[in-house]
């Protein structure tokens, strides 16, 4: 089952924060996304119940195999689309915002074709 857009955003944020080096906690996600701590807490509960993340005894969040797959997909889409829009002359802030919208709605077939076109 495909997660909702908000779940994809959370998973992508966990992935990006985890790549920054230190452990990821709910407070880090709230800060990164600009969401309230209670909202993030509810989202983490849902992600854990759907087996996309695990949370250890110290509150550190890790992506499961299925969560990592979704996070990497969203990150690749976001990066490719935002970089492409910037190369077309779109300002960075607009490109990042638009890429965030597009990455969730574009079909796999269209994304593959776009990726092939961009990368040649």
Short mmCIF file of C-alpha atoms in Angstrom, two decimals:
data_model
loop_
_atom_site.label_atom_id
_atom_site.label_comp_id
_atom_site.label_asym_id
_atom_site.label_seq_id
_atom_site.Cartn_x
_atom_site.Cartn_y
_atom_site.Cartn_z
CA UNK A 1 0.00 0.00 0.00
CA UNK A 2 1.35 3.43 -0.98
CA UNK A 3 1.73 5.80 1.96
CA UNK A 4 0.12 9.23 1.95
CA UNK A 5 2.08 12.27 0.84
CA UNK A 6 2.68 13.41 4.43
CA UNK A 7 4.15 10.01 5.32
CA UNK A 8 6.44 10.24 2.29
CA UNK A 9 7.59 13.69 3.46
CA UNK A 10 8.36 12.38 6.94
CA UNK A 11 10.29 9.39 5.57
CA UNK A 12 12.28 11.64 3.24
CA UNK A 13 13.09 14.00 6.14
CA UNK A 14 14.26 11.09 8.30
CA UNK A 15 16.46 9.91 5.43
CA UNK A 16 18.01 13.35 4.88
CA UNK A 17 18.56 14.00 8.59
CA UNK A 18 20.08 10.54 9.02
CA UNK A 19 22.49 11.24 6.18
CA UNK A 20 23.62 14.38 7.99
CA UNK A 21 25.44 12.14 10.44
CA UNK A 22 23.79 12.13 13.84
CA UNK A 23 20.82 10.15 15.08
CA UNK A 24 17.33 11.32 14.24
CA UNK A 25 14.72 12.12 16.88
CA UNK A 26 11.19 13.47 16.63
CA UNK A 27 12.35 16.92 17.70
CA UNK A 28 14.79 17.01 14.76
CA UNK A 29 11.99 16.18 12.34
CA UNK A 30 9.71 18.83 13.85
CA UNK A 31 12.45 21.42 13.46
CA UNK A 32 13.30 20.36 9.89
CA UNK A 33 9.72 20.34 8.64
CA UNK A 34 8.38 23.17 10.80
CA UNK A 35 5.71 20.96 12.38
CA UNK A 36 4.61 20.83 16.01
CA UNK A 37 6.09 18.14 18.25
CA UNK A 38 2.66 16.57 18.90
CA UNK A 39 1.97 16.33 15.14
CA UNK A 40 5.33 14.64 14.57
CA UNK A 41 4.70 12.29 17.49
CA UNK A 42 1.40 11.15 15.98
CA UNK A 43 3.04 10.72 12.56
CA UNK A 44 5.89 8.66 14.05
CA UNK A 45 3.34 6.42 15.79
CA UNK A 46 1.59 5.85 12.45
CA UNK A 47 4.86 5.22 10.61
CA UNK A 48 5.92 2.75 13.29
CA UNK A 49 2.55 0.95 13.16
CA UNK A 50 2.93 0.63 9.38
CA UNK A 51 6.46 -0.76 9.78
CA UNK A 52 8.21 2.14 8.01
CA UNK A 53 10.33 3.10 11.04
CA UNK A 54 11.62 1.77 14.33
CA UNK A 55 12.23 3.84 17.45
CA UNK A 56 14.76 2.66 20.00
CA UNK A 57 14.61 3.12 23.77
CA UNK A 58 16.45 6.45 23.53
CA UNK A 59 13.99 7.84 20.98
CA UNK A 60 16.24 7.50 17.95
CA UNK A 61 14.36 6.80 14.74
CA UNK A 62 15.55 4.42 12.02
CA UNK A 63 14.00 3.58 8.69
CA UNK A 64 13.01 0.00 8.05
CA UNK A 65 13.76 -1.59 4.68
CA UNK A 66 10.35 -0.53 3.32
CA UNK A 67 10.66 2.96 4.82
CA UNK A 68 14.14 3.39 3.34
CA UNK A 69 12.91 2.35 -0.11
CA UNK A 70 10.17 5.01 -0.06
CA UNK A 71 12.52 7.65 1.38
CA UNK A 72 15.15 7.04 -1.30
CA UNK A 73 12.53 7.17 -4.03
CA UNK A 74 11.16 10.51 -2.78
CA UNK A 75 14.66 11.92 -2.32
CA UNK A 76 15.71 10.93 -5.85
CA UNK A 77 12.56 12.41 -7.34
CA UNK A 78 12.90 15.62 -5.34
CA UNK A 79 16.56 16.08 -6.19
CA UNK A 80 16.24 15.30 -9.90
CA UNK A 81 13.15 17.48 -10.39
CA UNK A 82 14.41 20.45 -8.36
CA UNK A 83 17.83 20.39 -10.07
CA UNK A 84 16.14 20.19 -13.46
CA UNK A 85 13.83 23.13 -12.70
CA UNK A 86 16.80 25.20 -11.49
CA UNK A 87 18.68 24.37 -14.70
CA UNK A 88 15.67 25.70 -16.62
CA UNK A 89 16.00 29.04 -14.83
CA UNK A 90 13.49 28.59 -12.01
CA UNK A 91 14.71 30.21 -8.79
CA UNK A 92 15.86 27.73 -6.15
CA UNK A 93 13.08 28.36 -3.61
CA UNK A 94 10.34 27.91 -6.22
CA UNK A 95 12.07 24.86 -7.73
CA UNK A 96 12.31 23.16 -4.33
CA UNK A 97 8.67 23.93 -3.54
CA UNK A 98 7.42 22.73 -6.93
CA UNK A 99 9.59 19.60 -6.82
CA UNK A 100 8.03 18.71 -3.47
CA UNK A 101 4.58 18.86 -5.04
CA UNK A 102 5.50 16.99 -8.22
CA UNK A 103 7.48 14.19 -6.56
CA UNK A 104 4.37 12.75 -4.90
CA UNK A 105 2.06 12.81 -7.89
CA UNK A 106 4.21 11.85 -10.86
CA UNK A 107 3.78 8.27 -12.02
CA UNK A 108 6.70 5.86 -12.02
CA UNK A 109 6.52 5.66 -15.82
CA UNK A 110 6.63 9.45 -16.27
CA UNK A 111 9.43 9.83 -13.74
CA UNK A 112 11.55 7.20 -15.48
CA UNK A 113 10.99 8.92 -18.83
CA UNK A 114 11.85 12.32 -17.32
CA UNK A 115 14.97 10.90 -15.68
CA UNK A 116 16.07 9.29 -18.94
CA UNK A 117 15.53 12.57 -20.80
CA UNK A 118 17.39 14.67 -18.23
CA UNK A 119 20.34 12.31 -17.84
CA UNK A 120 20.44 11.54 -21.55
#
